């Protein structure tokens, strides 16, 4: 059942995201093309600036819309009238939550990969067209591997994935807590977001103290990555388990669809 839910959720998300991906593609190609047309760049700078503004706007809208979509889909499906249908499906609460979480992670990862790829392509093209001498070997994968080490790169990738997971679960937990307030679930979710954000900031500040003890030379933080990243990964996993357990408990025992 998890697979069926995942397919349905992916199709629902792609229905909104694919048009935005297409817009990003065309704005990226337009800006790249304009960088090669010196007549427009020199004689009609307004046109160039207009397209660059549109390109930057498309990056911001795509990134923001993906996050909003992730939040909206969970809120609509689990805390509104659609919840009656969702929770009558022959699927466990775990399957319902995990299908939403997996789709949200995939959507976020794909979106930000496309955004960064677009920025890299535009930046590389513009630097060539205006004759900025940037040593491209400094951006090569082998250079980063030599500098950070393959182990640290793997740690960074795992940590980024965990960070996306943790942020998504945080949104879900706030919505789950907020829906227990009968009068206004949106305001309840906002209150939960503010309260939990404050608590997490305090916890993060407390956690920084022992990490600061480990780091003897703050100016050479790169030498401590192999120590800090495993600690951060374990901490992220621990918090993610707490978030997920809270979401599951609330949706299973404290669900309010009134």
C-alpha positions as semicolon CSV with decimal commas, in nm:
position;residue;x (nm);y (nm);z (nm)
1;X;0,000;0,000;0,000
2;X;0,294;0,230;0,069
3;X;0,403;0,201;-0,297
4;X;0,055;0,292;-0,424
5;X;0,038;0,590;-0,190
6;X;0,383;0,701;-0,298
7;X;0,294;0,685;-0,668
8;X;-0,026;0,881;-0,612
9;X;0,153;1,146;-0,406
10;X;0,436;1,184;-0,659
11;X;0,187;1,234;-0,942
12;X;0,000;1,494;-0,738
13;X;0,319;1,689;-0,665
14;X;0,453;1,668;-1,020
15;X;0,129;1,812;-1,153
16;X;0,226;2,139;-0,984
17;X;0,607;2,118;-1,007
18;X;0,661;2,021;-1,373
19;X;0,523;2,353;-1,509
20;X;0,762;2,536;-1,275
21;X;1,052;2,317;-1,386
22;X;0,970;2,404;-1,747
23;X;0,965;2,776;-1,662
24;X;1,302;2,741;-1,488
25;X;1,444;2,567;-1,795
26;X;1,330;2,839;-2,035
27;X;1,443;3,126;-1,811
28;X;1,781;2,958;-1,767
29;X;1,824;2,908;-2,142
30;X;1,709;3,266;-2,209
31;X;1,964;3,418;-1,969
32;X;2,239;3,196;-2,111
33;X;2,141;3,296;-2,464
34;X;2,134;3,666;-2,378
35;X;2,488;3,644;-2,239
36;X;2,608;3,558;-2,591
37;X;2,416;3,838;-2,765
38;X;2,630;4,143;-2,710
39;X;2,391;4,371;-2,906
40;X;2,110;4,320;-2,654
41;X;2,348;4,330;-2,359
42;X;2,513;4,656;-2,476
43;X;2,232;4,837;-2,658
44;X;1,926;4,715;-2,470
45;X;2,037;4,662;-2,110
46;X;1,676;4,701;-1,991
47;X;1,578;4,381;-2,174
48;X;1,871;4,191;-2,023
49;X;1,795;4,316;-1,673
50;X;1,428;4,226;-1,716
51;X;1,508;3,866;-1,808
52;X;1,766;3,837;-1,529
53;X;1,503;3,959;-1,282
54;X;1,258;3,702;-1,417
55;X;1,522;3,432;-1,385
56;X;1,600;3,518;-1,022
57;X;1,228;3,536;-0,947
58;X;1,175;3,189;-1,097
59;X;1,447;3,048;-0,870
60;X;1,289;3,199;-0,561
61;X;0,933;3,100;-0,654
62;X;1,028;2,742;-0,736
63;X;1,216;2,695;-0,409
64;X;0,943;2,858;-0,200
65;X;0,658;2,683;-0,381
66;X;0,814;2,340;-0,324
67;X;0,827;2,400;0,051
68;X;0,471;2,538;0,057
69;X;0,346;2,241;-0,148
70;X;0,503;1,994;0,097
71;X;0,331;2,168;0,389
72;X;-0,001;2,213;0,207
73;X;-0,032;1,851;0,095
74;X;0,018;1,719;0,448
75;X;-0,220;1,974;0,601
76;X;-0,494;1,919;0,343
77;X;-0,479;1,540;0,337
78;X;-0,448;1,476;0,709
79;X;-0,619;1,759;0,898
80;X;-0,912;1,865;0,676
81;X;-1,216;1,677;0,548
82;X;-0,988;1,468;0,324
83;X;-0,857;1,307;0,642
84;X;-1,177;1,102;0,667
85;X;-1,088;0,941;0,335
86;X;-0,715;0,906;0,405
87;X;-0,761;0,725;0,734
88;X;-1,021;0,485;0,595
89;X;-0,771;0,351;0,341
90;X;-0,635;-0,001;0,409
91;X;-0,298;0,144;0,507
92;X;-0,121;0,191;0,838
93;X;-0,048;0,533;0,982
94;X;0,319;0,461;0,921
95;X;0,254;0,407;0,549
96;X;0,052;0,729;0,524
97;X;0,322;0,938;0,694
98;X;0,614;0,775;0,514
99;X;0,456;0,818;0,170
100;X;0,415;1,190;0,239
101;X;0,767;1,220;0,382
102;X;0,932;1,032;0,094
103;X;0,753;1,240;-0,169
104;X;0,838;1,562;0,012
105;X;1,207;1,468;0,029
106;X;1,218;1,369;-0,339
107;X;1,044;1,691;-0,444
108;X;1,277;1,904;-0,233
109;X;1,595;1,728;-0,347
110;X;1,501;1,744;-0,716
111;X;1,399;2,110;-0,692
112;X;1,715;2,228;-0,520
113;X;1,934;2,016;-0,747
114;X;1,777;2,184;-1,051
115;X;1,812;2,528;-0,890
116;X;2,182;2,478;-0,812
117;X;2,247;2,325;-1,155
118;X;2,081;2,625;-1,319
119;X;2,284;2,872;-1,110
120;X;2,605;2,686;-1,197
121;X;2,527;2,688;-1,571
122;X;2,431;3,055;-1,575
123;X;2,728;3,158;-1,362
124;X;2,971;2,961;-1,576
125;X;2,829;3,099;-1,900
126;X;2,818;3,460;-1,783
127;X;3,175;3,443;-1,650
128;X;3,294;3,323;-1,990
129;X;3,097;3,585;-2,184
130;X;3,235;3,874;-1,979
131;X;3,584;3,719;-1,982
132;X;3,618;3,661;-1,610
133;X;3,911;3,430;-1,559
134;X;3,789;3,170;-1,311
135;X;4,004;2,856;-1,282
136;X;3,746;2,585;-1,345
137;X;3,967;2,320;-1,185
138;X;3,880;2,480;-0,851
139;X;3,520;2,364;-0,906
140;X;3,610;2,010;-1,006
141;X;3,486;1,714;-0,802
142;X;3,837;1,573;-0,768
143;X;3,951;1,899;-0,609
144;X;3,680;1,876;-0,343
145;X;3,756;1,509;-0,283
146;X;4,124;1,588;-0,229
147;X;4,041;1,878;0,002
148;X;3,766;1,722;0,214
149;X;3,829;1,352;0,173
150;X;3,580;1,098;0,042
151;X;3,468;1,008;0,395
152;X;3,376;1,365;0,482
153;X;3,192;1,410;0,151
154;X;2,981;1,102;0,229
155;X;2,910;1,245;0,574
156;X;2,805;1,578;0,419
157;X;2,567;1,407;0,175
158;X;2,410;1,204;0,458
159;X;2,379;1,515;0,673
160;X;2,211;1,716;0,395
161;X;1,955;1,437;0,340
162;X;1,893;1,419;0,714
163;X;1,855;1,797;0,732
164;X;1,584;1,788;0,464
165;X;1,413;1,500;0,645
166;X;1,432;1,678;0,979
167;X;1,292;2,004;0,842
168;X;1,004;1,823;0,673
169;X;0,921;1,628;0,989
170;X;0,933;1,953;1,183
171;X;0,664;2,103;0,957
172;X;0,456;1,788;0,992
173;X;0,488;1,788;1,370
174;X;0,377;2,152;1,394
175;X;0,072;2,077;1,178
176;X;-0,006;1,764;1,381
177;X;0,005;1,959;1,707
178;X;-0,190;2,249;1,558
179;X;-0,475;2,029;1,435
180;X;-0,557;1,934;1,794
181;X;-0,684;2,292;1,843
182;X;-1,049;2,274;1,733
183;X;-1,110;2,646;1,674
184;X;-0,835;2,724;1,422
185;X;-0,587;2,462;1,309
186;X;-0,377;2,706;1,107
187;X;-0,321;2,934;1,405
188;X;-0,253;2,630;1,619
189;X;0,011;2,512;1,372
190;X;0,171;2,857;1,369
191;X;0,181;2,868;1,749
192;X;0,335;2,521;1,755
193;X;0,593;2,630;1,497
194;X;0,698;2,934;1,699
195;X;0,711;2,741;2,028
196;X;0,905;2,444;1,889
197;X;1,143;2,671;1,697
198;X;1,225;2,855;2,020
199;X;1,283;2,530;2,208
200;X;1,507;2,392;1,932
201;X;1,712;2,712;1,921
202;X;1,777;2,685;2,295
203;X;1,872;2,318;2,259
204;X;2,103;2,402;1,968
205;X;2,277;2,672;2,173
206;X;2,330;2,426;2,458
207;X;2,463;2,163;2,215
208;X;2,714;2,409;2,070
209;X;2,900;2,431;2,405
210;X;3,048;2,077;2,404
211;X;3,115;2,106;2,030
212;X;3,305;2,428;2,097
213;X;3,521;2,242;2,346
214;X;3,618;1,990;2,080
215;X;3,717;2,262;1,835
216;X;4,050;2,399;1,955
217;X;4,112;2,616;1,649
218;X;3,793;2,784;1,514
219;X;3,993;2,925;1,221
220;X;4,066;2,573;1,097
221;X;3,720;2,420;1,128
222;X;3,780;2,194;0,826
223;X;4,016;1,978;1,030
224;X;3,733;1,896;1,272
225;X;3,471;1,801;1,013
226;X;3,542;1,430;1,057
227;X;3,456;1,471;1,427
228;X;3,166;1,716;1,405
229;X;2,971;1,559;1,118
230;X;2,916;1,215;1,282
231;X;2,798;1,393;1,599
232;X;2,560;1,611;1,399
233;X;2,432;1,310;1,204
234;X;2,361;1,111;1,520
235;X;2,191;1,413;1,676
236;X;1,977;1,463;1,364
237;X;1,872;1,097;1,364
238;X;1,778;1,117;1,732
239;X;1,567;1,431;1,681
240;X;1,408;1,289;1,363
241;X;1,297;0,978;1,555
242;X;1,140;1,199;1,824
243;X;0,961;1,411;1,562
244;X;0,834;1,107;1,372
245;X;0,716;0,934;1,690
246;X;0,527;1,248;1,791
247;X;0,360;1,277;1,450
248;X;0,262;0,911;1,447
249;X;0,122;0,921;1,801
250;X;-0,085;1,234;1,737
251;X;-0,229;1,116;1,405
252;X;-0,307;0,774;1,546
253;X;-0,438;0,871;1,892
254;X;-0,516;1,244;1,888
255;X;-0,649;1,308;1,537
256;X;-0,908;1,585;1,523
257;X;-1,101;1,621;1,197
258;X;-1,379;1,844;1,330
